[in-house]
Every structure is written in structure tokens, then in C-alpha cells.
Short mmCIF file of C-alpha atoms in Angstrom, two decimals:
data_model
loop_
_atom_site.label_atom_id
_atom_site.label_comp_id
_atom_site.label_asym_id
_atom_site.label_seq_id
_atom_site.Cartn_x
_atom_site.Cartn_y
_atom_site.Cartn_z
CA MET A 1081 -18.61 -83.71 -14.68
CA ALA A 1082 -19.08 -80.36 -16.39
CA ASN A 1083 -21.74 -78.06 -15.04
CA PRO A 1084 -24.32 -78.14 -17.84
CA SER A 1085 -25.55 -74.66 -16.93
CA LEU A 1086 -22.32 -73.03 -18.08
CA ILE A 1087 -23.51 -72.15 -21.54
CA ASP A 1088 -21.86 -68.78 -22.01
CA LEU A 1089 -19.53 -66.17 -20.53
CA VAL A 1090 -22.33 -64.58 -18.53
CA ALA A 1091 -23.01 -67.90 -16.82
CA LEU A 1092 -19.30 -68.34 -16.13
CA ARG A 1093 -19.09 -64.81 -14.74
CA ASP A 1094 -21.95 -65.56 -12.36
CA GLU A 1095 -20.44 -68.84 -11.20
CA LEU A 1096 -17.15 -67.07 -10.51
CA ARG A 1097 -18.91 -64.38 -8.48
CA THR A 1098 -20.42 -67.09 -6.30
CA PHE A 1099 -17.16 -69.04 -6.04
CA THR A 1100 -15.28 -65.92 -4.92
CA ALA A 1101 -17.94 -64.68 -2.51
CA GLU A 1102 -18.21 -68.06 -0.79
CA ARG A 1103 -14.48 -67.98 -0.07
CA ASP A 1104 -14.35 -64.27 0.84
CA TRP A 1105 -11.69 -63.86 -1.84
CA ASP A 1106 -13.11 -60.69 -3.36
CA GLN A 1107 -10.73 -58.70 -1.15
CA PHE A 1108 -7.79 -60.13 -3.16
CA HIS A 1109 -9.46 -59.66 -6.53
CA THR A 1110 -8.39 -56.13 -7.33
CA PRO A 1111 -8.10 -55.53 -11.08
CA LYS A 1112 -4.33 -55.23 -10.65
CA ASN A 1113 -4.06 -58.60 -8.91
CA LEU A 1114 -6.36 -60.27 -11.42
CA ALA A 1115 -4.37 -58.85 -14.35
CA THR A 1116 -1.25 -60.24 -12.70
CA ALA A 1117 -2.85 -63.67 -12.21
CA LEU A 1118 -4.02 -63.67 -15.83
CA SER A 1119 -0.51 -62.93 -17.07
CA VAL A 1120 0.96 -65.64 -14.83
CA GLU A 1121 -1.56 -68.21 -16.14
CA ALA A 1122 -0.83 -67.21 -19.75
CA ALA A 1123 2.86 -67.86 -19.06
CA GLU A 1124 2.09 -71.27 -17.51
CA LEU A 1125 0.24 -72.09 -20.70
CA LEU A 1126 3.15 -70.85 -22.81
CA GLU A 1127 5.62 -72.93 -20.80
CA HIS A 1128 4.23 -76.10 -22.37
CA PHE A 1129 5.33 -74.85 -25.78
CA GLN A 1130 8.69 -73.29 -24.99
CA TRP A 1131 11.06 -76.01 -26.24
CA ILE A 1132 8.95 -77.63 -28.94
CA LYS A 1133 8.69 -76.71 -32.63
CA THR A 1134 5.08 -75.72 -33.28
CA GLY A 1135 2.83 -77.23 -30.61
CA GLU A 1136 0.62 -78.94 -33.19
CA LEU A 1137 -1.45 -81.74 -31.66
CA SER A 1138 0.93 -84.37 -33.07
CA GLU A 1139 3.66 -82.97 -30.81
CA LEU A 1140 1.53 -83.18 -27.65
CA ASP A 1141 0.76 -86.42 -25.82
CA ASP A 1142 -2.48 -86.89 -23.86
CA LYS A 1143 -0.98 -85.79 -20.54
CA LYS A 1144 0.35 -82.58 -22.07
CA GLN A 1145 -2.95 -81.89 -23.85
CA ASP A 1146 -4.83 -82.24 -20.61
CA ALA A 1147 -2.46 -79.89 -18.79
CA ILE A 1148 -2.79 -77.33 -21.59
CA ARG A 1149 -6.56 -77.63 -21.52
CA GLN A 1150 -6.53 -76.77 -17.82
CA GLU A 1151 -4.29 -73.75 -18.39
CA LEU A 1152 -6.61 -72.51 -21.15
CA ALA A 1153 -9.46 -72.73 -18.64
CA ASP A 1154 -7.45 -70.82 -16.02
CA VAL A 1155 -6.78 -68.01 -18.49
CA LEU A 1156 -10.47 -67.75 -19.35
CA ILE A 1157 -11.48 -67.81 -15.69
CA TYR A 1158 -9.22 -64.89 -14.74
CA LEU A 1159 -10.12 -63.02 -17.92
CA VAL A 1160 -13.85 -63.25 -17.17
CA ARG A 1161 -13.24 -62.30 -13.54
CA LEU A 1162 -11.16 -59.25 -14.48
CA ALA A 1163 -13.64 -58.11 -17.13
CA ASP A 1164 -16.40 -58.40 -14.53
CA LYS A 1165 -14.54 -56.13 -12.09
CA LEU A 1166 -14.04 -53.57 -14.86
CA ASN A 1167 -17.62 -53.74 -16.19
CA VAL A 1168 -16.44 -54.90 -19.61
CA ASP A 1169 -18.67 -57.12 -21.75
CA LEU A 1170 -16.10 -59.42 -23.33
CA MET A 1171 -18.25 -60.51 -26.27
CA THR A 1172 -19.06 -56.94 -27.27
CA ALA A 1173 -15.47 -55.79 -26.78
CA SER A 1174 -14.16 -58.69 -28.92
CA SER A 1175 -16.70 -58.06 -31.61
CA GLU A 1176 -15.70 -54.40 -31.77
CA LYS A 1177 -12.00 -55.28 -31.80
CA LEU A 1178 -12.55 -57.69 -34.67
CA THR A 1179 -14.38 -55.00 -36.64
CA HIS A 1180 -11.45 -52.68 -35.92
CA ASN A 1181 -8.93 -55.33 -37.03
CA ARG A 1182 -10.75 -55.88 -40.31
CA THR A 1183 -10.17 -52.21 -41.14
CA LYS A 1184 -6.63 -52.13 -39.79
CA TYR A 1185 -5.53 -55.21 -41.71
CA PRO A 1186 -7.35 -55.12 -45.05
CA VAL A 1187 -7.23 -58.46 -46.84
CA GLU A 1188 -5.65 -57.14 -50.01
CA LYS A 1189 -2.83 -55.47 -48.05
CA VAL A 1190 -1.75 -58.09 -45.54
CA ARG A 1191 -2.50 -61.40 -47.23
CA GLY A 1192 0.15 -63.94 -46.20
CA ASP A 1193 2.23 -61.35 -44.37
CA SER A 1194 2.68 -61.52 -40.59
CA ARG A 1195 4.25 -58.10 -40.03
CA LYS A 1196 2.52 -55.90 -37.57
CA TYR A 1197 0.46 -53.02 -38.85
CA SER A 1198 3.02 -50.58 -37.42
CA GLU A 1199 5.71 -52.01 -39.68
CA TYR A 1200 3.93 -51.19 -42.90
CA MET B 1296 -20.69 -51.07 -34.45
CA ALA B 1297 -20.51 -54.48 -32.81
CA ASN B 1298 -21.43 -57.48 -34.87
CA PRO B 1299 -24.75 -58.55 -33.34
CA SER B 1300 -24.19 -62.15 -34.38
CA LEU B 1301 -21.33 -62.63 -31.91
CA ILE B 1302 -23.40 -64.14 -29.15
CA ASP B 1303 -20.98 -66.73 -27.82
CA LEU B 1304 -17.49 -68.21 -28.04
CA VAL B 1305 -18.48 -70.53 -30.86
CA ALA B 1306 -19.56 -67.54 -32.94
CA LEU B 1307 -16.30 -65.75 -32.12
CA ARG B 1308 -14.30 -68.86 -33.03
CA ASP B 1309 -16.03 -69.00 -36.41
CA GLU B 1310 -15.47 -65.30 -37.11
CA LEU B 1311 -11.78 -65.73 -36.28
CA ARG B 1312 -11.48 -68.70 -38.62
CA THR B 1313 -12.84 -66.57 -41.44
CA PHE B 1314 -10.69 -63.56 -40.51
CA THR B 1315 -7.55 -65.70 -40.52
CA ALA B 1316 -8.37 -67.63 -43.70
CA GLU B 1317 -9.12 -64.44 -45.64
CA ARG B 1318 -5.64 -63.13 -44.78
CA ASP B 1319 -3.85 -66.46 -45.29
CA TRP B 1320 -2.53 -66.10 -41.72
CA ASP B 1321 -3.21 -69.66 -40.67
CA GLN B 1322 0.39 -70.50 -41.57
CA PHE B 1323 1.54 -68.25 -38.67
CA HIS B 1324 -1.05 -69.57 -36.23
CA THR B 1325 0.78 -72.54 -34.81
CA PRO B 1326 -0.26 -73.28 -31.23
CA LYS B 1327 3.20 -72.18 -30.07
CA ASN B 1328 2.92 -68.81 -31.82
CA LEU B 1329 -0.62 -68.27 -30.58
CA ALA B 1330 0.38 -69.11 -27.00
CA THR B 1331 3.18 -66.57 -27.36
CA ALA B 1332 0.81 -63.91 -28.71
CA LEU B 1333 -1.64 -64.62 -25.88
CA SER B 1334 1.08 -64.15 -23.29
CA VAL B 1335 2.25 -60.93 -24.93
CA GLU B 1336 -1.31 -59.54 -24.96
CA ALA B 1337 -1.79 -60.48 -21.30
CA ALA B 1338 1.36 -58.51 -20.49
CA GLU B 1339 0.14 -55.50 -22.49
CA LEU B 1340 -3.01 -55.64 -20.38
CA LEU B 1341 -0.97 -55.92 -17.19
CA GLU B 1342 1.17 -52.94 -18.21
CA HIS B 1343 -1.76 -50.61 -17.58
CA PHE B 1344 -1.77 -51.65 -13.92
CA GLN B 1345 1.94 -51.82 -13.15
CA TRP B 1346 2.47 -48.57 -11.27
CA ILE B 1347 -0.98 -48.00 -9.79
CA LYS B 1348 -2.34 -49.25 -6.47
CA THR B 1349 -5.30 -51.51 -7.24
CA GLY B 1350 -6.66 -50.72 -10.69
CA GLU B 1351 -10.18 -50.12 -9.38
CA LEU B 1352 -12.30 -48.13 -11.82
CA SER B 1353 -11.81 -44.95 -9.79
CA GLU B 1354 -8.10 -45.08 -10.64
CA LEU B 1355 -8.70 -45.41 -14.40
CA ASP B 1356 -9.75 -42.53 -16.62
CA ASP B 1357 -11.85 -43.11 -19.76
CA LYS B 1358 -8.87 -43.33 -22.08
CA LYS B 1359 -7.22 -45.95 -19.91
CA GLN B 1360 -10.46 -47.91 -19.55
CA ASP B 1361 -10.86 -48.00 -23.31
CA ALA B 1362 -7.29 -49.21 -23.83
CA ILE B 1363 -7.80 -51.92 -21.20
CA ARG B 1364 -11.04 -52.98 -22.82
CA GLN B 1365 -9.23 -53.49 -26.11
CA GLU B 1366 -6.49 -55.53 -24.44
CA LEU B 1367 -9.11 -57.72 -22.77
CA ALA B 1368 -10.58 -58.36 -26.22
CA ASP B 1369 -7.15 -59.21 -27.65
CA VAL B 1370 -6.59 -61.77 -24.91
CA LEU B 1371 -9.95 -63.40 -25.59
CA ILE B 1372 -9.34 -63.43 -29.33
CA TYR B 1373 -6.01 -65.26 -29.06
CA LEU B 1374 -7.38 -67.57 -26.38
CA VAL B 1375 -10.30 -68.62 -28.59
CA ARG B 1376 -8.01 -69.01 -31.58
CA LEU B 1377 -5.53 -71.18 -29.64
CA ALA B 1378 -8.28 -73.33 -28.14
CA ASP B 1379 -9.66 -73.85 -31.64
CA LYS B 1380 -6.31 -75.10 -32.94
CA LEU B 1381 -6.08 -77.53 -30.01
CA ASN B 1382 -9.69 -78.76 -30.25
CA VAL B 1383 -10.48 -77.51 -26.75
CA ASP B 1384 -14.01 -76.41 -25.88
CA LEU B 1385 -13.32 -73.47 -23.58
CA MET B 1386 -16.71 -73.44 -21.85
CA THR B 1387 -16.52 -77.14 -20.99
CA ALA B 1388 -12.89 -76.90 -19.90
CA SER B 1389 -13.68 -73.90 -17.65
CA SER B 1390 -16.68 -75.60 -16.17
CA GLU B 1391 -14.59 -78.66 -15.33
CA LYS B 1392 -11.82 -76.53 -13.88
CA LEU B 1393 -14.28 -74.72 -11.67
CA THR B 1394 -15.66 -78.03 -10.40
CA HIS B 1395 -12.07 -79.09 -9.70
CA ASN B 1396 -11.33 -75.81 -7.88
CA ARG B 1397 -14.39 -76.21 -5.67
CA THR B 1398 -12.93 -79.49 -4.38
CA LYS B 1399 -9.36 -78.19 -4.18
CA TYR B 1400 -10.32 -75.07 -2.23
CA PRO B 1401 -13.16 -76.08 0.10
CA VAL B 1402 -14.97 -73.06 1.52
CA GLU B 1403 -14.46 -73.99 5.16
CA LYS B 1404 -10.70 -74.37 4.64
CA VAL B 1405 -9.72 -71.35 2.58
CA ARG B 1406 -12.22 -68.68 3.55
CA GLY B 1407 -10.47 -65.28 3.48
CA ASP B 1408 -7.03 -66.82 2.87
CA SER B 1409 -5.16 -66.16 -0.36
CA ARG B 1410 -2.42 -68.75 0.01
CA LYS B 1411 -2.10 -71.21 -2.80
CA TYR B 1412 -3.33 -74.74 -2.25
CA SER B 1413 0.29 -75.97 -2.34
CA GLU B 1414 1.12 -73.89 0.70
CA TYR B 1415 -1.36 -75.61 2.99
CA MET C 378 28.80 -73.46 -2.71
CA ALA C 379 28.96 -70.61 -5.21
CA ASN C 380 31.52 -70.82 -7.96
CA PRO C 381 33.99 -68.09 -6.94
CA SER C 382 35.01 -67.52 -10.55
CA LEU C 383 31.62 -66.03 -11.46
CA ILE C 384 32.59 -62.44 -10.99
CA ASP C 385 30.71 -60.82 -13.84
CA LEU C 386 28.27 -61.36 -16.71
CA VAL C 387 31.05 -62.41 -19.07
CA ALA C 388 32.02 -65.20 -16.69
CA LEU C 389 28.38 -66.25 -16.38
CA ARG C 390 28.00 -66.21 -20.17
CA ASP C 391 31.02 -68.48 -20.53
CA GLU C 392 29.77 -70.90 -17.86
CA LEU C 393 26.40 -71.08 -19.62
CA ARG C 394 28.06 -71.80 -22.95
CA THR C 395 29.86 -74.75 -21.36
CA PHE C 396 26.75 -75.95 -19.52
CA THR C 397 24.72 -75.90 -22.74
CA ALA C 398 27.40 -77.49 -24.93
CA GLU C 399 27.97 -80.35 -22.49
CA ARG C 400 24.26 -81.22 -22.68
CA ASP C 401 23.94 -80.65 -26.43
CA TRP C 402 21.14 -78.20 -25.68
CA ASP C 403 22.28 -75.52 -28.06
CA GLN C 404 19.87 -76.96 -30.64
CA PHE C 405 16.95 -75.85 -28.42
CA HIS C 406 18.45 -72.43 -27.63
CA THR C 407 17.12 -70.43 -30.54
CA PRO C 408 16.61 -66.76 -29.65
CA LYS C 409 12.85 -67.29 -29.93
CA ASN C 410 12.88 -70.20 -27.48
CA LEU C 411 15.18 -68.36 -25.07
CA ALA C 412 12.98 -65.25 -25.16
CA THR C 413 10.02 -67.51 -24.37
CA ALA C 414 11.84 -69.16 -21.48
CA LEU C 415 12.87 -65.75 -20.14
CA SER C 416 9.27 -64.56 -20.19
CA VAL C 417 8.07 -67.74 -18.48
CA GLU C 418 10.70 -67.35 -15.73
CA ALA C 419 9.75 -63.69 -15.23
CA ALA C 420 6.14 -64.82 -14.73
CA GLU C 421 7.19 -67.50 -12.23
CA LEU C 422 8.95 -64.74 -10.32
CA LEU C 423 5.88 -62.53 -10.53
CA GLU C 424 3.65 -65.34 -9.28
CA HIS C 425 5.18 -65.00 -5.80
CA PHE C 426 3.85 -61.44 -5.60
CA GLN C 427 0.42 -61.81 -7.19
CA TRP C 428 -1.82 -61.83 -4.11
CA ILE C 429 0.28 -59.81 -1.65
CA LYS C 430 0.32 -56.06 -1.10
CA THR C 431 3.82 -54.84 -1.93
CA GLY C 432 6.28 -57.72 -1.67
CA GLU C 433 8.48 -55.86 0.79
CA LEU C 434 10.80 -58.19 2.72
CA SER C 435 8.55 -58.06 5.79
CA GLU C 436 5.82 -59.79 3.75
CA LEU C 437 8.10 -62.65 2.63
CA ASP C 438 9.15 -65.52 4.87
CA ASP C 439 12.49 -67.30 4.40
CA LYS C 440 11.08 -70.03 2.18
CA LYS C 441 9.47 -67.49 -0.12
CA GLN C 442 12.63 -65.36 -0.22
CA ASP C 443 14.67 -68.38 -1.22
CA ALA C 444 12.23 -69.30 -3.99
CA ILE C 445 12.28 -65.72 -5.28
CA ARG C 446 16.06 -65.66 -5.20
CA GLN C 447 16.14 -68.74 -7.42
CA GLU C 448 13.68 -67.21 -9.88
CA LEU C 449 15.78 -64.05 -10.06
CA ALA C 450 18.75 -66.25 -10.96
CA ASP C 451 16.74 -68.06 -13.63
CA VAL C 452 15.78 -64.76 -15.24
CA LEU C 453 19.41 -63.62 -15.31
CA ILE C 454 20.57 -66.96 -16.71
CA TYR C 455 18.17 -66.87 -19.67
CA LEU C 456 18.80 -63.17 -20.21
CA VAL C 457 22.56 -63.71 -20.44
CA ARG C 458 22.08 -66.73 -22.69
CA LEU C 459 19.75 -64.84 -25.05
CA ALA C 460 22.03 -61.79 -25.18
CA ASP C 461 24.91 -64.11 -26.04
CA LYS C 462 23.03 -65.64 -28.99
CA LEU C 463 22.23 -62.13 -30.27
CA ASN C 464 25.74 -60.73 -29.75
CA VAL C 465 24.49 -58.11 -27.32
CA ASP C 466 26.77 -56.83 -24.55
CA LEU C 467 24.29 -56.41 -21.71
CA MET C 468 26.37 -53.98 -19.66
CA THR C 469 26.91 -51.64 -22.60
CA ALA C 470 23.26 -51.90 -23.69
CA SER C 471 22.06 -51.11 -20.15
CA SER C 472 24.44 -48.23 -19.79
CA GLU C 473 23.21 -46.74 -23.06
CA LYS C 474 19.58 -47.29 -22.07
CA LEU C 475 20.15 -45.53 -18.78
CA THR C 476 21.71 -42.59 -20.58
CA HIS C 477 18.68 -42.55 -22.88
CA ASN C 478 16.28 -42.69 -19.91
CA ARG C 479 18.01 -39.77 -18.22
CA THR C 480 17.14 -37.64 -21.25
CA LYS C 481 13.66 -39.10 -21.68
CA TYR C 482 12.70 -38.58 -18.04
CA PRO C 483 14.36 -35.33 -16.93
CA VAL C 484 14.39 -34.96 -13.14
CA GLU C 485 12.57 -31.63 -13.09
CA LYS C 486 9.76 -32.98 -15.26
CA VAL C 487 8.96 -36.37 -13.75
CA ARG C 488 9.86 -36.02 -10.09
CA GLY C 489 7.41 -38.10 -8.04
CA ASP C 490 5.25 -38.93 -11.04
CA SER C 491 4.94 -42.51 -12.32
CA ARG C 492 3.19 -41.80 -15.59
CA LYS C 493 4.87 -43.15 -18.66
CA TYR C 494 6.68 -40.74 -20.91
CA SER C 495 4.03 -41.29 -23.58
CA GLU C 496 1.36 -39.92 -21.27
CA TYR C 497 2.97 -36.52 -20.87
CA MET D 221 27.79 -42.76 -25.38
CA ALA D 222 27.96 -45.57 -22.82
CA ASN D 223 28.94 -44.69 -19.30
CA PRO D 224 32.39 -46.26 -19.03
CA SER D 225 32.01 -46.72 -15.29
CA LEU D 226 29.31 -49.38 -15.68
CA ILE D 227 31.62 -52.35 -15.41
CA ASP D 228 29.45 -54.74 -13.45
CA LEU D 229 26.05 -55.34 -11.86
CA VAL D 230 27.06 -53.56 -8.67
CA ALA D 231 27.86 -50.41 -10.66
CA LEU D 232 24.54 -50.72 -12.49
CA ARG D 233 22.70 -51.19 -9.19
CA ASP D 234 24.29 -48.02 -7.83
CA GLU D 235 23.45 -46.01 -10.95
CA LEU D 236 19.84 -47.16 -10.71
CA ARG D 237 19.65 -46.16 -7.06
CA THR D 238 20.74 -42.66 -8.02
CA PHE D 239 18.44 -42.51 -11.04
CA THR D 240 15.44 -43.52 -8.92
CA ALA D 241 16.25 -41.27 -5.96
CA GLU D 242 16.70 -38.21 -8.18
CA ARG D 243 13.19 -38.74 -9.57
CA ASP D 244 11.60 -39.66 -6.23
CA TRP D 245 10.42 -42.89 -7.87
CA ASP D 246 11.37 -45.17 -5.01
CA GLN D 247 7.79 -44.91 -3.74
CA PHE D 248 6.62 -46.79 -6.87
CA HIS D 249 9.41 -49.37 -6.72
CA THR D 250 7.82 -51.94 -4.46
CA PRO D 251 9.07 -55.46 -5.20
CA LYS D 252 5.60 -56.33 -6.50
CA ASN D 253 5.58 -53.42 -8.95
CA LEU D 254 9.13 -54.12 -10.08
CA ALA D 255 8.35 -57.82 -10.64
CA THR D 256 5.37 -56.69 -12.73
CA ALA D 257 7.49 -54.28 -14.75
CA LEU D 258 10.11 -56.99 -15.29
CA SER D 259 7.48 -59.39 -16.61
CA VAL D 260 6.03 -56.71 -18.90
CA GLU D 261 9.49 -55.93 -20.32
CA ALA D 262 10.19 -59.63 -20.88
CA ALA D 263 6.96 -59.83 -22.88
CA GLU D 264 7.90 -56.77 -24.94
CA LEU D 265 11.14 -58.55 -25.75
CA LEU D 266 9.25 -61.74 -26.63
CA GLU D 267 6.88 -59.82 -28.89
CA HIS D 268 9.67 -59.32 -31.41
CA PHE D 269 9.91 -63.09 -31.86
CA GLN D 270 6.25 -64.10 -31.82
CA TRP D 271 5.60 -64.63 -35.54
CA ILE D 272 9.06 -65.56 -36.77
CA LYS D 273 10.66 -68.99 -36.96
CA THR D 274 13.72 -68.95 -34.70
CA GLY D 275 14.86 -65.38 -34.16
CA GLU D 276 18.39 -66.14 -35.39
CA LEU D 277 20.28 -62.99 -36.38
CA SER D 278 19.66 -63.68 -40.07
CA GLU D 279 15.93 -63.19 -39.45
CA LEU D 280 16.39 -59.81 -37.74
CA ASP D 281 17.15 -56.59 -39.58
CA ASP D 282 19.14 -53.78 -37.94
CA LYS D 283 16.09 -51.91 -36.70
CA LYS D 284 14.71 -55.03 -35.06
CA GLN D 285 18.09 -55.89 -33.52
CA ASP D 286 18.34 -52.43 -32.02
CA ALA D 287 14.83 -52.65 -30.54
CA ILE D 288 15.62 -56.07 -29.07
CA ARG D 289 18.87 -54.78 -27.61
CA GLN D 290 16.94 -52.05 -25.81
CA GLU D 291 14.42 -54.54 -24.44
CA LEU D 292 17.25 -56.75 -23.17
CA ALA D 293 18.60 -53.71 -21.33
CA ASP D 294 15.18 -52.94 -19.84
CA VAL D 295 14.89 -56.48 -18.50
CA LEU D 296 18.34 -56.26 -16.89
CA ILE D 297 17.56 -52.85 -15.40
CA TYR D 298 14.37 -54.02 -13.68
CA LEU D 299 16.01 -57.28 -12.64
CA VAL D 300 18.89 -55.46 -10.94
CA ARG D 301 16.50 -53.00 -9.32
CA LEU D 302 14.26 -55.77 -7.97
CA ALA D 303 17.20 -57.80 -6.68
CA ASP D 304 18.46 -54.67 -4.92
CA LYS D 305 15.14 -54.17 -3.11
CA LEU D 306 15.21 -57.82 -1.99
CA ASN D 307 18.87 -57.82 -0.94
CA VAL D 308 19.74 -60.53 -3.46
CA ASP D 309 23.22 -60.69 -4.97
CA LEU D 310 22.43 -61.74 -8.53
CA MET D 311 25.88 -63.10 -9.35
CA THR D 312 25.97 -65.32 -6.27
CA ALA D 313 22.38 -66.46 -6.77
CA SER D 314 23.07 -67.34 -10.43
CA SER D 315 26.25 -69.15 -9.57
CA GLU D 316 24.41 -71.24 -6.97
CA LYS D 317 21.56 -71.94 -9.37
CA LEU D 318 24.00 -73.12 -12.00
CA THR D 319 25.64 -75.45 -9.50
CA HIS D 320 22.17 -76.74 -8.64
CA ASN D 321 21.31 -77.22 -12.32
CA ARG D 322 24.48 -79.21 -12.95
CA THR D 323 23.29 -81.74 -10.35
CA LYS D 324 19.67 -81.68 -11.47
CA TYR D 325 20.49 -82.20 -15.13
CA PRO D 326 23.50 -84.55 -15.22
CA VAL D 327 25.18 -84.57 -18.63
CA GLU D 328 24.89 -88.33 -19.16
CA LYS D 329 21.15 -88.26 -18.43
CA VAL D 330 19.86 -85.26 -20.38
CA ARG D 331 22.23 -84.99 -23.34
CA GLY D 332 20.24 -83.74 -26.35
CA ASP D 333 16.91 -83.99 -24.54
CA SER D 334 14.86 -80.88 -23.80
CA ARG D 335 12.30 -82.41 -21.48
CA LYS D 336 12.01 -80.79 -18.11
CA TYR D 337 13.52 -82.58 -15.15
CA SER D 338 10.02 -83.20 -13.80
CA GLU D 339 9.15 -85.25 -16.85
CA TYR D 340 11.87 -87.87 -16.30
#
């Protein structure tokens, strides 16, 4: 079922370009609209967890897991599409952010503590 | 600056596992909390677009573009982390979703029309 | 159809207390869960606007307007419920915030300019 | 500090009309933009709860409670502003929604059960 050629985010980006162009949907894909769609999808994902305790797999039956899996895909799809419109390389940006976070939250300072950096 | 080893989502997932374990933050990373964090980051990204027209690059100065780039990274980071906790392979899930969307929105039916499938 | 006794937020708060108690749902209404539900409802409201230009009434047919009206109600319902659990008087808090905003955004400084205060 | 005249949502709506007109901000207040701002504020509110257990008052110190109180006010402010632009009476809409919910979730059927109606 899965397209075996989708091996990385660049491949997904290219598939999405084709999907959008074929449907003439690029006119709706302004960064603002895509950021809105991304936020809406993230909330649809969150909805599955709103009344349960932790969302660990033991709390989720197969039907729920499948629905969540689809929402995760939707979030990635809009994220890749938005990054494409803004010329952002997601892997490089994430790598840089992680390097930044390692400095911002040094192990010895934050170990076992969930407070935000700004609260220190 | 970027870690050259971060070539795909699997590499990012592994880096995030290490980052979290080193800080003993796994205790906070329930799927529910991660889904919440993902939604909050998506809204922080959206905030940059809320009062502007389209968000095309011409509307965004360098400072804004850099802030957006960091928010895009944050969304990806929480998305990868959440998918990891739920044993979801994001590339496979996205590929399947795209196959599903091709059937749900056939080119000849939806060309140039933004209405949701449910509205047809 | 409408309950004529619902004349203000205090009346709505009291109705919601009864509604929740009758269903034994207070156990699910932690502030965290209510804040999540509020955010999810706000996104469902936003979804109606994601692919359209401005959302002015001329862009919304009757069916869409009715759906939006119901989402607006859902947002208010969870907002009132959450404020109740946190002992916050919404009218007083809003009045104080508005007073604060008048000082933060003086007319002569921000007239016709949408930039956030932090950008000045 | 609070404006004593803010006794209900109609008074708040009128204050917001004045506040917006004085700043010539009505041009930015399309329903789409206001729905976006509302969703962003709801997420800022949610952020305060993302890593904690339940958000009960005992988990929140005074500083946190004050920040949350201000976010609650921001959500109400944008909600009232958006409803105004769409000619929706929030009290009537909420009253009708509550009547609807009483039928949709009959006490004898849902008592102590958090599942959504659609899951029955």
C-alpha cells in the first residue's frame, strides 16, 4: 500500500508538490493557510487524548491507534508543505534547534525537571 | 553548526531519545503531554501569520523567517517524539495517507476547488 | 428553545455545574483537560476559516454560519467551565486585561498598525 | 482597577468595539484573523498546563495563576470580538448548545463515561 519511494522528507515534499499541482490547489496553499491547517490537524490529533490519563498505548484500542496514526501523517504532510513554501530544510532546521536546545537545557541543570528555561 | 548525521527522521528520533534520556525527561513525555506540546508549538508557528495577508516570503523579514524556521523545527521535534512513543513510522504513515488522499480527492473532481471532501 | 434564564456568565457557569454533576463528569474536568478541550474547540472553529479569504459573512452560507455559531458556543462553554475550576471571574479578568491593553497599546502609538507590542 | 461598567458580554462587546475603532484595527479584524487569534490564545493558555499532572489550583503558584487568568481573559476578548463580527449572540448560542447537549448526552446513558457521543 505504501509508496516505497517515500524514503525521506525530500521525497515526501516532491510527492506533495505533484499532488497539489495536479489539483490546482497551490492557490490555496499560502503559508498562512498552511500554518492554519497544520494547527487544526495538531488539534485533531490532540483531541484523541483530551479526556484520557496519559495516552500510553495500553489506553488506546486499535481503532484509536489507527486514527491517531492518520492524524500524525496529516501533521507531517502540512508541515512539509509549509516548510517547502518557506524554503526551509526541516532536517537542517531541526538539527540546529536540537544543538541550540542542548546548550539551553544543560543536562546537569535540568535533569528531571520539566520547568521551562524561562522559569529558571 | 548542524549535526551532519541527521539525515532522516530515524536519525532525528534517535537523537531525541538520547536528548530526553540524558535529562531524565521521559517521565514527562507521555503521549498526551507530547500531543499537547505539539499543538502548542503549532500555534506558536501560526501566531507569526495571524495578522498578515498570506505569509508569502515577501511579507516576512529575516528576523521573522528565522523565528518561523525555529517553530517549524519545534513542531517536527515533538511530532517525531510523539510518533516514537506510539510506535508509528511517520514516513510509512504519510505515504499511506497520501495514497488515501489521492483516492478521496480525485483530480477530475476537485481540481481548483478547496471544499472539504465532506462538503461534496 | 433557548433557556431564558441564561442571562449572564454566572448563570451559564451554574448551568454547567449542574450539567456536569448530573453526568458525574467532574472527574474528567481537571483544569488541564478543560484547557485541552478549549483549545480543540477553538481549532474546530478555526477549521471553518482555513481555506477562505476573510470569513466575512458574505463568504459563509447558512449551514456554515450555523456550524460556526455552535463552535463559538462550545468555546464559551469550556472557557466558563475552566474559569470556574480556577476561581477566575471572567468579566473582572477581561475588564482588567482591557485596561492593561489600553496602556500597552496607546492610541497615538499603534493607530492602524497590527504589529505586536513586542515588535515596537 | 476593573471597569465597573463591564457587567456582561454586551458591555464587553461594546468596549471592544470602541477599543478597536480608536486604534483603527478593525481592518485587521476579519473573522478569519480573529478565529486565528482566538486559537493562538487558547494554545497560550494550554501551554501553562502541558507538563503538569492536572492543573488543579494546588499545582499552580500565584504567578502562574495570574498568567492563566490573563490568558482566560484574552480568549474571552477574542471570542466576543469574533462573535460580534459574525452577529452571533454568545449567550443565546450557548444556551441552545446546552439544551442540545442535554439531549445528546442523556444522564442515564453517559453517567461517569467520558467517551464522545460518536463512540456509542
